[in-house]
Amino acid sequence: MNHAAIELENVSRKFVSPQGKSILALRDFSLTVREGEFCAIVGPTGCGKSTTLGMITGLNPPSTGTVRVFGKPVEGIDPNIGFVFQADAVFPWRNVVDNVAAGPIFRGMDASAARDKATEWVRRVGLAGFERHYPHQLSGGMRKRVALAQTFINEPRILLMDEPFSALDVQTRALMQDELLGLWSERKASVVFVTHDIDEAIALADRVVVLSKGPGSVKSIYDIPLARPRDVSAARYSKDFIDLSRQIWSDLKSEVQI
């Protein structure tokens, strides 16, 4: 049985608004993510999905409760954690290979060795031939491939993803989902993937966690029985997939209705 990579135990998180009002984003929230598990979180806007990722990174410590990573309390930024954002986190003044090499160089790798490693990762994400292109010369899907290479080159043991594909068109999004699963299957980092898209969550994850409306707490958890390796496009037409999509939407419906 896999050990726990991430443990959030009875955590709550309060923010203070610009007007000085205390806002409770999460309440009595508990979740365990096992080593090598792909866990997706879905829920209505404002339920605390992104706040959960912030607590795991150490950027937003909980107001109450405990967050542990590999059994140790989170007390700062952990180099074992990689983060892929909704917005492109690329340096516009750097070309593709230099963007991908930035992380290893920052961590102390020799610049020449980092660029060699980055060139290999650029090839692995399907961007061979674009090494010297700049972000403004790339499509949205290509920039997202750069972001995946930037993250995976650092070999994270935990991968946090905050709606990384939401701005992409349907076809590119499906391609990027398959790309992500292919990269993840090689090293099996523990993934927490935040999305509003129920079908995306089912297509990618081992488990889907449904949060209630804010202040968020766990409403339900679904184990995903779809076999791996998983073809995202083909999986969407299976009976198990369709049944799960209906069940999860039924859970969410009452949370999103006004």
PDB file of C-alpha atoms in Angstrom:
ATOM      1  CA  MET A   1       0.000   0.000   0.000  1.00  0.00           C
ATOM      2  CA  ASN A   2       1.351   3.417  -0.953  1.00  0.00           C
ATOM      3  CA  HIS A   3       2.294   5.814   1.818  1.00  0.00           C
ATOM      4  CA  ALA A   4       0.736   9.254   2.119  1.00  0.00           C
ATOM      5  CA  ALA A   5       2.432  11.996   0.113  1.00  0.00           C
ATOM      6  CA  ILE A   6       0.056  14.777   1.211  1.00  0.00           C
ATOM      7  CA  GLU A   7      -2.105  14.965   4.330  1.00  0.00           C
ATOM      8  CA  LEU A   8      -4.481  17.782   5.164  1.00  0.00           C
ATOM      9  CA  GLU A   9      -6.093  17.168   8.533  1.00  0.00           C
ATOM     10  CA  ASN A  10      -9.085  19.236   9.707  1.00  0.00           C
ATOM     11  CA  VAL A  11      -7.732  22.378   8.075  1.00  0.00           C
ATOM     12  CA  SER A  12      -9.536  25.699   7.878  1.00  0.00           C
ATOM     13  CA  ARG A  13      -8.298  28.817   6.141  1.00  0.00           C
ATOM     14  CA  LYS A  14      -9.434  32.400   6.764  1.00  0.00           C
ATOM     15  CA  PHE A  15      -8.614  35.479   4.719  1.00  0.00           C
ATOM     16  CA  VAL A  16      -9.077  39.128   5.567  1.00  0.00           C
ATOM     17  CA  SER A  17     -10.709  41.140   2.777  1.00  0.00           C
ATOM     18  CA  PRO A  18      -9.496  44.639   1.788  1.00  0.00           C
ATOM     19  CA  GLN A  19     -12.467  45.928   3.794  1.00  0.00           C
ATOM     20  CA  GLY A  20     -11.201  44.129   6.891  1.00  0.00           C
ATOM     21  CA  LYS A  21     -13.843  41.390   6.818  1.00  0.00           C
ATOM     22  CA  SER A  22     -12.830  37.836   7.778  1.00  0.00           C
ATOM     23  CA  ILE A  23     -13.669  35.317   5.033  1.00  0.00           C
ATOM     24  CA  LEU A  24     -13.604  31.564   5.648  1.00  0.00           C
ATOM     25  CA  ALA A  25     -12.452  29.777   2.466  1.00  0.00           C
ATOM     26  CA  LEU A  26     -12.111  26.211   3.812  1.00  0.00           C
ATOM     27  CA  ARG A  27     -13.668  24.606   6.873  1.00  0.00           C
ATOM     28  CA  ASP A  28     -12.691  21.304   8.560  1.00  0.00           C
ATOM     29  CA  PHE A  29     -11.171  20.026   5.335  1.00  0.00           C
ATOM     30  CA  SER A  30      -9.328  16.689   5.361  1.00  0.00           C
ATOM     31  CA  LEU A  31      -7.701  14.897   2.450  1.00  0.00           C
ATOM     32  CA  THR A  32      -4.939  12.327   1.967  1.00  0.00           C
ATOM     33  CA  VAL A  33      -3.152  11.846  -1.366  1.00  0.00           C
ATOM     34  CA  ARG A  34      -1.055   8.709  -1.675  1.00  0.00           C
ATOM     35  CA  GLU A  35       2.375   8.492  -3.284  1.00  0.00           C
ATOM     36  CA  GLY A  36       1.964   8.183  -7.049  1.00  0.00           C
ATOM     37  CA  GLU A  37      -1.767   8.969  -6.954  1.00  0.00           C
ATOM     38  CA  PHE A  38      -3.481  11.343  -9.385  1.00  0.00           C
ATOM     39  CA  CYS A  39      -6.164  13.186  -7.410  1.00  0.00           C
ATOM     40  CA  ALA A  40      -8.516  15.716  -9.018  1.00  0.00           C
ATOM     41  CA  ILE A  41     -10.517  18.312  -7.068  1.00  0.00           C
ATOM     42  CA  VAL A  42     -13.737  19.785  -8.450  1.00  0.00           C
ATOM     43  CA  GLY A  43     -16.163  22.236  -6.925  1.00  0.00           C
ATOM     44  CA  PRO A  44     -17.982  25.517  -7.436  1.00  0.00           C
ATOM     45  CA  THR A  45     -16.198  28.844  -7.724  1.00  0.00           C
ATOM     46  CA  GLY A  46     -15.002  30.087  -4.343  1.00  0.00           C
ATOM     47  CA  CYS A  47     -14.992  26.684  -2.636  1.00  0.00           C
ATOM     48  CA  GLY A  48     -11.283  26.789  -1.780  1.00  0.00           C
ATOM     49  CA  LYS A  49      -9.755  24.595  -4.497  1.00  0.00           C
ATOM     50  CA  SER A  50      -6.822  26.916  -5.200  1.00  0.00           C
ATOM     51  CA  THR A  51      -6.491  27.683  -1.481  1.00  0.00           C
ATOM     52  CA  THR A  52      -5.904  23.965  -0.926  1.00  0.00           C
ATOM     53  CA  LEU A  53      -2.953  24.022  -3.337  1.00  0.00           C
ATOM     54  CA  GLY A  54      -1.562  27.088  -1.589  1.00  0.00           C
ATOM     55  CA  MET A  55      -1.591  25.289   1.750  1.00  0.00           C
ATOM     56  CA  ILE A  56       0.288  22.317   0.304  1.00  0.00           C
ATOM     57  CA  THR A  57       3.009  24.599  -1.081  1.00  0.00           C
ATOM     58  CA  GLY A  58       3.333  26.468   2.201  1.00  0.00           C
ATOM     59  CA  LEU A  59       2.350  29.797   0.608  1.00  0.00           C
ATOM     60  CA  ASN A  60      -0.984  29.875   2.466  1.00  0.00           C
ATOM     61  CA  PRO A  61      -0.596  28.174   5.854  1.00  0.00           C
ATOM     62  CA  PRO A  62      -3.845  26.918   7.413  1.00  0.00           C
ATOM     63  CA  SER A  63      -5.574  28.974  10.074  1.00  0.00           C
ATOM     64  CA  THR A  64      -6.279  25.740  11.945  1.00  0.00           C
ATOM     65  CA  GLY A  65      -5.386  22.111  11.332  1.00  0.00           C
ATOM     66  CA  THR A  66      -2.273  20.422   9.970  1.00  0.00           C
ATOM     67  CA  VAL A  67      -0.721  20.002   6.517  1.00  0.00           C
ATOM     68  CA  ARG A  68       1.999  17.368   6.054  1.00  0.00           C
ATOM     69  CA  VAL A  69       4.080  16.463   3.017  1.00  0.00           C
ATOM     70  CA  PHE A  70       5.786  13.058   3.146  1.00  0.00           C
ATOM     71  CA  GLY A  71       4.970  12.908   6.848  1.00  0.00           C
ATOM     72  CA  LYS A  72       6.508  16.248   7.797  1.00  0.00           C
ATOM     73  CA  PRO A  73       4.607  19.464   8.625  1.00  0.00           C
ATOM     74  CA  VAL A  74       4.771  22.036   5.833  1.00  0.00           C
ATOM     75  CA  GLU A  75       7.023  24.864   6.996  1.00  0.00           C
ATOM     76  CA  GLY A  76       8.000  26.573   3.753  1.00  0.00           C
ATOM     77  CA  ILE A  77       8.491  26.009   0.053  1.00  0.00           C
ATOM     78  CA  ASP A  78       9.387  22.370  -0.672  1.00  0.00           C
ATOM     79  CA  PRO A  79      11.699  21.753  -3.664  1.00  0.00           C
ATOM     80  CA  ASN A  80       9.961  18.397  -4.187  1.00  0.00           C
ATOM     81  CA  ILE A  81       6.814  20.239  -5.308  1.00  0.00           C
ATOM     82  CA  GLY A  82       6.159  21.417  -8.858  1.00  0.00           C
ATOM     83  CA  PHE A  83       3.338  23.803  -9.783  1.00  0.00           C
ATOM     84  CA  VAL A  84       1.589  24.348 -13.130  1.00  0.00           C
ATOM     85  CA  PHE A  85      -0.626  27.434 -13.194  1.00  0.00           C
ATOM     86  CA  GLN A  86      -3.639  28.418 -15.267  1.00  0.00           C
ATOM     87  CA  ALA A  87      -1.685  31.361 -16.708  1.00  0.00           C
ATOM     88  CA  ASP A  88       1.527  30.737 -18.616  1.00  0.00           C
ATOM     89  CA  ALA A  89       4.409  30.993 -16.133  1.00  0.00           C
ATOM     90  CA  VAL A  90       7.056  31.549 -18.801  1.00  0.00           C
ATOM     91  CA  PHE A  91       9.635  34.302 -19.130  1.00  0.00           C
ATOM     92  CA  PRO A  92       8.690  36.277 -22.275  1.00  0.00           C
ATOM     93  CA  TRP A  93      12.281  37.431 -22.797  1.00  0.00           C
ATOM     94  CA  ARG A  94      13.680  33.883 -22.842  1.00  0.00           C
ATOM     95  CA  ASN A  95      13.432  31.363 -25.647  1.00  0.00           C
ATOM     96  CA  VAL A  96      11.952  27.893 -25.140  1.00  0.00           C
ATOM     97  CA  VAL A  97      15.112  26.048 -24.143  1.00  0.00           C
ATOM     98  CA  ASP A  98      16.214  28.814 -21.767  1.00  0.00           C
ATOM     99  CA  ASN A  99      12.769  28.853 -20.152  1.00  0.00           C
ATOM    100  CA  VAL A 100      12.968  25.110 -19.527  1.00  0.00           C
ATOM    101  CA  ALA A 101      16.571  25.318 -18.277  1.00  0.00           C
ATOM    102  CA  ALA A 102      15.773  28.092 -15.774  1.00  0.00           C
ATOM    103  CA  GLY A 103      14.672  25.758 -12.971  1.00  0.00           C
ATOM    104  CA  PRO A 104      17.741  23.502 -12.948  1.00  0.00           C
ATOM    105  CA  ILE A 105      20.051  26.538 -13.180  1.00  0.00           C
ATOM    106  CA  PHE A 106      18.254  28.157 -10.248  1.00  0.00           C
ATOM    107  CA  ARG A 107      18.753  24.923  -8.291  1.00  0.00           C
ATOM    108  CA  GLY A 108      22.497  25.027  -8.917  1.00  0.00           C
ATOM    109  CA  MET A 109      23.037  22.969 -12.064  1.00  0.00           C
ATOM    110  CA  ASP A 110      25.782  24.038 -14.460  1.00  0.00           C
ATOM    111  CA  ALA A 111      24.222  26.196 -17.208  1.00  0.00           C
ATOM    112  CA  SER A 112      25.549  24.069 -20.074  1.00  0.00           C
ATOM    113  CA  ALA A 113      24.309  20.831 -18.482  1.00  0.00           C
ATOM    114  CA  ALA A 114      20.941  22.464 -17.740  1.00  0.00           C
ATOM    115  CA  ARG A 115      20.508  23.513 -21.369  1.00  0.00           C
ATOM    116  CA  ASP A 116      21.397  20.010 -22.557  1.00  0.00           C
ATOM    117  CA  LYS A 117      18.798  18.568 -20.201  1.00  0.00           C
ATOM    118  CA  ALA A 118      16.289  21.224 -21.263  1.00  0.00           C
ATOM    119  CA  THR A 119      16.829  20.404 -24.935  1.00  0.00           C
ATOM    120  CA  GLU A 120      15.943  16.781 -24.203  1.00  0.00           C
ATOM    121  CA  TRP A 121      12.778  17.814 -22.348  1.00  0.00           C
ATOM    122  CA  VAL A 122      11.776  20.159 -25.179  1.00  0.00           C
ATOM    123  CA  ARG A 123      11.978  17.154 -27.482  1.00  0.00           C
ATOM    124  CA  ARG A 124       9.993  14.973 -25.076  1.00  0.00           C
ATOM    125  CA  VAL A 125       7.067  17.401 -25.033  1.00  0.00           C
ATOM    126  CA  GLY A 126       6.973  17.574 -28.815  1.00  0.00           C
ATOM    127  CA  LEU A 127       8.658  20.937 -29.406  1.00  0.00           C
ATOM    128  CA  ALA A 128      11.840  19.822 -31.200  1.00  0.00           C
ATOM    129  CA  GLY A 129      12.677  22.533 -33.716  1.00  0.00           C
ATOM    130  CA  PHE A 130      11.220  25.302 -31.539  1.00  0.00           C
ATOM    131  CA  GLU A 131      14.090  25.570 -29.063  1.00  0.00           C
ATOM    132  CA  ARG A 132      14.974  29.135 -30.109  1.00  0.00           C
ATOM    133  CA  HIS A 133      11.410  30.411 -30.390  1.00  0.00           C
ATOM    134  CA  TYR A 134      10.077  32.913 -27.870  1.00  0.00           C
ATOM    135  CA  PRO A 135       6.726  32.552 -26.057  1.00  0.00           C
ATOM    136  CA  HIS A 136       4.981  35.145 -28.251  1.00  0.00           C
ATOM    137  CA  GLN A 137       5.848  32.990 -31.282  1.00  0.00           C
ATOM    138  CA  LEU A 138       4.055  29.925 -29.870  1.00  0.00           C
ATOM    139  CA  SER A 139       0.422  28.840 -29.733  1.00  0.00           C
ATOM    140  CA  GLY A 140      -1.366  28.407 -26.413  1.00  0.00           C
ATOM    141  CA  GLY A 141      -0.925  24.643 -26.543  1.00  0.00           C
ATOM    142  CA  MET A 142       2.781  24.980 -27.309  1.00  0.00           C
ATOM    143  CA  ARG A 143       3.278  27.352 -24.382  1.00  0.00           C
ATOM    144  CA  LYS A 144       1.541  24.833 -22.150  1.00  0.00           C
ATOM    145  CA  ARG A 145       3.980  22.173 -23.364  1.00  0.00           C
ATOM    146  CA  VAL A 146       6.802  24.505 -22.313  1.00  0.00           C
ATOM    147  CA  ALA A 147       5.176  24.797 -18.883  1.00  0.00           C
ATOM    148  CA  LEU A 148       5.023  20.996 -18.540  1.00  0.00           C
ATOM    149  CA  ALA A 149       8.688  20.678 -19.536  1.00  0.00           C
ATOM    150  CA  GLN A 150       9.601  23.442 -17.044  1.00  0.00           C
ATOM    151  CA  THR A 151       7.934  21.456 -14.294  1.00  0.00           C
ATOM    152  CA  PHE A 152       8.918  17.868 -15.126  1.00  0.00           C
ATOM    153  CA  ILE A 153      12.587  18.714 -15.730  1.00  0.00           C
ATOM    154  CA  ASN A 154      12.887  19.308 -11.969  1.00  0.00           C
ATOM    155  CA  GLU A 155      11.579  15.765 -11.288  1.00  0.00           C
ATOM    156  CA  PRO A 156       8.992  16.797  -8.675  1.00  0.00           C
ATOM    157  CA  ARG A 157       7.640  14.163  -6.309  1.00  0.00           C
ATOM    158  CA  ILE A 158       4.444  16.208  -5.981  1.00  0.00           C
ATOM    159  CA  LEU A 159       2.766  18.034  -8.860  1.00  0.00           C
ATOM    160  CA  LEU A 160       0.120  20.677  -8.178  1.00  0.00           C
ATOM    161  CA  MET A 161      -1.957  21.884 -11.131  1.00  0.00           C
ATOM    162  CA  ASP A 162      -4.441  24.767 -10.982  1.00  0.00           C
ATOM    163  CA  GLU A 163      -6.763  24.566 -14.021  1.00  0.00           C
ATOM    164  CA  PRO A 164      -3.744  24.383 -16.347  1.00  0.00           C
ATOM    165  CA  PHE A 165      -5.693  23.637 -19.547  1.00  0.00           C
ATOM    166  CA  SER A 166      -8.803  25.777 -19.048  1.00  0.00           C
ATOM    167  CA  ALA A 167      -7.797  28.432 -21.605  1.00  0.00           C
ATOM    168  CA  LEU A 168      -7.176  25.920 -24.408  1.00  0.00           C
ATOM    169  CA  ASP A 169      -9.593  24.920 -27.175  1.00  0.00           C
ATOM    170  CA  VAL A 170     -11.258  21.508 -26.903  1.00  0.00           C
ATOM    171  CA  GLN A 171      -8.945  19.672 -29.309  1.00  0.00           C
ATOM    172  CA  THR A 172      -5.721  21.095 -27.863  1.00  0.00           C
ATOM    173  CA  ARG A 173      -6.985  20.450 -24.357  1.00  0.00           C
ATOM    174  CA  ALA A 174      -7.516  16.745 -25.113  1.00  0.00           C
ATOM    175  CA  LEU A 175      -4.020  16.496 -26.596  1.00  0.00           C
ATOM    176  CA  MET A 176      -2.495  18.155 -23.536  1.00  0.00           C
ATOM    177  CA  GLN A 177      -4.386  15.826 -21.193  1.00  0.00           C
ATOM    178  CA  ASP A 178      -2.900  12.821 -22.995  1.00  0.00           C
ATOM    179  CA  GLU A 179       0.514  14.497 -22.917  1.00  0.00           C
ATOM    180  CA  LEU A 180       0.243  15.029 -19.169  1.00  0.00           C
ATOM    181  CA  LEU A 181      -0.758  11.420 -18.505  1.00  0.00           C
ATOM    182  CA  GLY A 182       2.143  10.188 -20.616  1.00  0.00           C
ATOM    183  CA  LEU A 183       4.679  12.283 -18.689  1.00  0.00           C
ATOM    184  CA  TRP A 184       3.111  11.440 -15.325  1.00  0.00           C
ATOM    185  CA  SER A 185       3.095   7.688 -16.009  1.00  0.00           C
ATOM    186  CA  GLU A 186       6.898   7.696 -16.357  1.00  0.00           C
ATOM    187  CA  ARG A 187       7.611   8.912 -12.820  1.00  0.00           C
ATOM    188  CA  LYS A 188       4.247   8.743 -11.035  1.00  0.00           C
ATOM    189  CA  ALA A 189       4.494  11.940  -9.036  1.00  0.00           C
ATOM    190  CA  SER A 190       1.617  12.541  -6.638  1.00  0.00           C
ATOM    191  CA  VAL A 191      -0.735  14.935  -8.442  1.00  0.00           C
ATOM    192  CA  VAL A 192      -3.397  17.292  -7.126  1.00  0.00           C
ATOM    193  CA  PHE A 193      -5.249  18.656 -10.150  1.00  0.00           C
ATOM    194  CA  VAL A 194      -7.804  21.443  -9.657  1.00  0.00           C
ATOM    195  CA  THR A 195     -10.465  21.871 -12.341  1.00  0.00           C
ATOM    196  CA  HIS A 196     -14.037  23.054 -12.904  1.00  0.00           C
ATOM    197  CA  ASP A 197     -14.436  20.429 -15.624  1.00  0.00           C
ATOM    198  CA  ILE A 198     -15.967  17.172 -14.337  1.00  0.00           C
ATOM    199  CA  ASP A 199     -15.098  15.236 -17.496  1.00  0.00           C
ATOM    200  CA  GLU A 200     -11.468  16.392 -17.314  1.00  0.00           C
ATOM    201  CA  ALA A 201     -11.252  15.250 -13.702  1.00  0.00           C
ATOM    202  CA  ILE A 202     -12.623  11.786 -14.501  1.00  0.00           C
ATOM    203  CA  ALA A 203     -10.451  11.381 -17.599  1.00  0.00           C
ATOM    204  CA  LEU A 204      -7.231  12.093 -15.719  1.00  0.00           C
ATOM    205  CA  ALA A 205      -7.589  11.027 -12.116  1.00  0.00           C
ATOM    206  CA  ASP A 206      -7.469   7.964  -9.881  1.00  0.00           C
ATOM    207  CA  ARG A 207      -9.843   9.733  -7.481  1.00  0.00           C
ATOM    208  CA  VAL A 208     -12.111  12.758  -7.826  1.00  0.00           C
ATOM    209  CA  VAL A 209     -12.813  14.839  -4.715  1.00  0.00           C
ATOM    210  CA  VAL A 210     -15.966  16.972  -4.810  1.00  0.00           C
ATOM    211  CA  LEU A 211     -15.999  20.076  -2.608  1.00  0.00           C
ATOM    212  CA  SER A 212     -19.043  21.873  -1.265  1.00  0.00           C
ATOM    213  CA  LYS A 213     -19.639  25.552  -1.928  1.00  0.00           C
ATOM    214  CA  GLY A 214     -17.581  27.941   0.184  1.00  0.00           C
ATOM    215  CA  PRO A 215     -16.447  27.628   2.847  1.00  0.00           C
ATOM    216  CA  GLY A 216     -15.356  24.409   1.185  1.00  0.00           C
ATOM    217  CA  SER A 217     -15.319  20.962   2.725  1.00  0.00           C
ATOM    218  CA  VAL A 218     -15.299  17.475   1.232  1.00  0.00           C
ATOM    219  CA  LYS A 219     -18.757  16.518  -0.042  1.00  0.00           C
ATOM    220  CA  SER A 220     -17.889  13.228  -1.739  1.00  0.00           C
ATOM    221  CA  ILE A 221     -14.981  11.205  -3.138  1.00  0.00           C
ATOM    222  CA  TYR A 222     -15.134   8.941  -6.191  1.00  0.00           C
ATOM    223  CA  ASP A 223     -12.658   6.207  -7.126  1.00  0.00           C
ATOM    224  CA  ILE A 224     -12.199   6.140 -10.906  1.00  0.00           C
ATOM    225  CA  PRO A 225     -12.271   2.548 -12.267  1.00  0.00           C
ATOM    226  CA  LEU A 226     -10.952   3.399 -15.750  1.00  0.00           C
ATOM    227  CA  ALA A 227      -7.902   1.308 -16.693  1.00  0.00           C
ATOM    228  CA  ARG A 228      -4.416   2.739 -17.188  1.00  0.00           C
ATOM    229  CA  PRO A 229      -2.709   3.546 -19.457  1.00  0.00           C
ATOM    230  CA  ARG A 230      -5.675   5.700 -20.345  1.00  0.00           C
ATOM    231  CA  ASP A 231      -6.653   7.211 -23.692  1.00  0.00           C
ATOM    232  CA  VAL A 232      -8.477  10.388 -22.665  1.00  0.00           C
ATOM    233  CA  SER A 233     -10.574  10.716 -25.832  1.00  0.00           C
ATOM    234  CA  ALA A 234     -11.634   7.055 -25.892  1.00  0.00           C
ATOM    235  CA  ALA A 235     -12.367   6.932 -22.149  1.00  0.00           C
ATOM    236  CA  ARG A 236     -15.057   9.601 -22.456  1.00  0.00           C
ATOM    237  CA  TYR A 237     -17.351   7.232 -24.363  1.00  0.00           C
ATOM    238  CA  SER A 238     -17.297   4.369 -21.857  1.00  0.00           C
ATOM    239  CA  LYS A 239     -20.344   3.603 -19.723  1.00  0.00           C
ATOM    240  CA  ASP A 240     -18.334   3.955 -16.507  1.00  0.00           C
ATOM    241  CA  PHE A 241     -17.228   7.423 -17.567  1.00  0.00           C
ATOM    242  CA  ILE A 242     -20.739   8.601 -18.447  1.00  0.00           C
ATOM    243  CA  ASP A 243     -22.221   7.195 -15.234  1.00  0.00           C
ATOM    244  CA  LEU A 244     -19.542   8.872 -13.109  1.00  0.00           C
ATOM    245  CA  SER A 245     -20.045  12.186 -14.889  1.00  0.00           C
ATOM    246  CA  ARG A 246     -23.764  12.076 -14.088  1.00  0.00           C
ATOM    247  CA  GLN A 247     -23.156  11.154 -10.437  1.00  0.00           C
ATOM    248  CA  ILE A 248     -20.592  13.884  -9.860  1.00  0.00           C
ATOM    249  CA  TRP A 249     -22.747  16.479 -11.595  1.00  0.00           C
ATOM    250  CA  SER A 250     -25.640  15.444  -9.342  1.00  0.00           C
ATOM    251  CA  ASP A 251     -23.399  16.083  -6.330  1.00  0.00           C
ATOM    252  CA  LEU A 252     -22.335  19.469  -7.643  1.00  0.00           C
ATOM    253  CA  LYS A 253     -25.713  20.646  -8.873  1.00  0.00           C
ATOM    254  CA  SER A 254     -27.038  21.639  -5.465  1.00  0.00           C
ATOM    255  CA  GLU A 255     -23.759  23.435  -4.699  1.00  0.00           C
ATOM    256  CA  VAL A 256     -23.797  25.643  -7.798  1.00  0.00           C
ATOM    257  CA  GLN A 257     -27.484  26.508  -7.805  1.00  0.00           C
ATOM    258  CA  ILE A 258     -28.304  29.944  -6.444  1.00  0.00           C
TER     259      ILE A 258
END
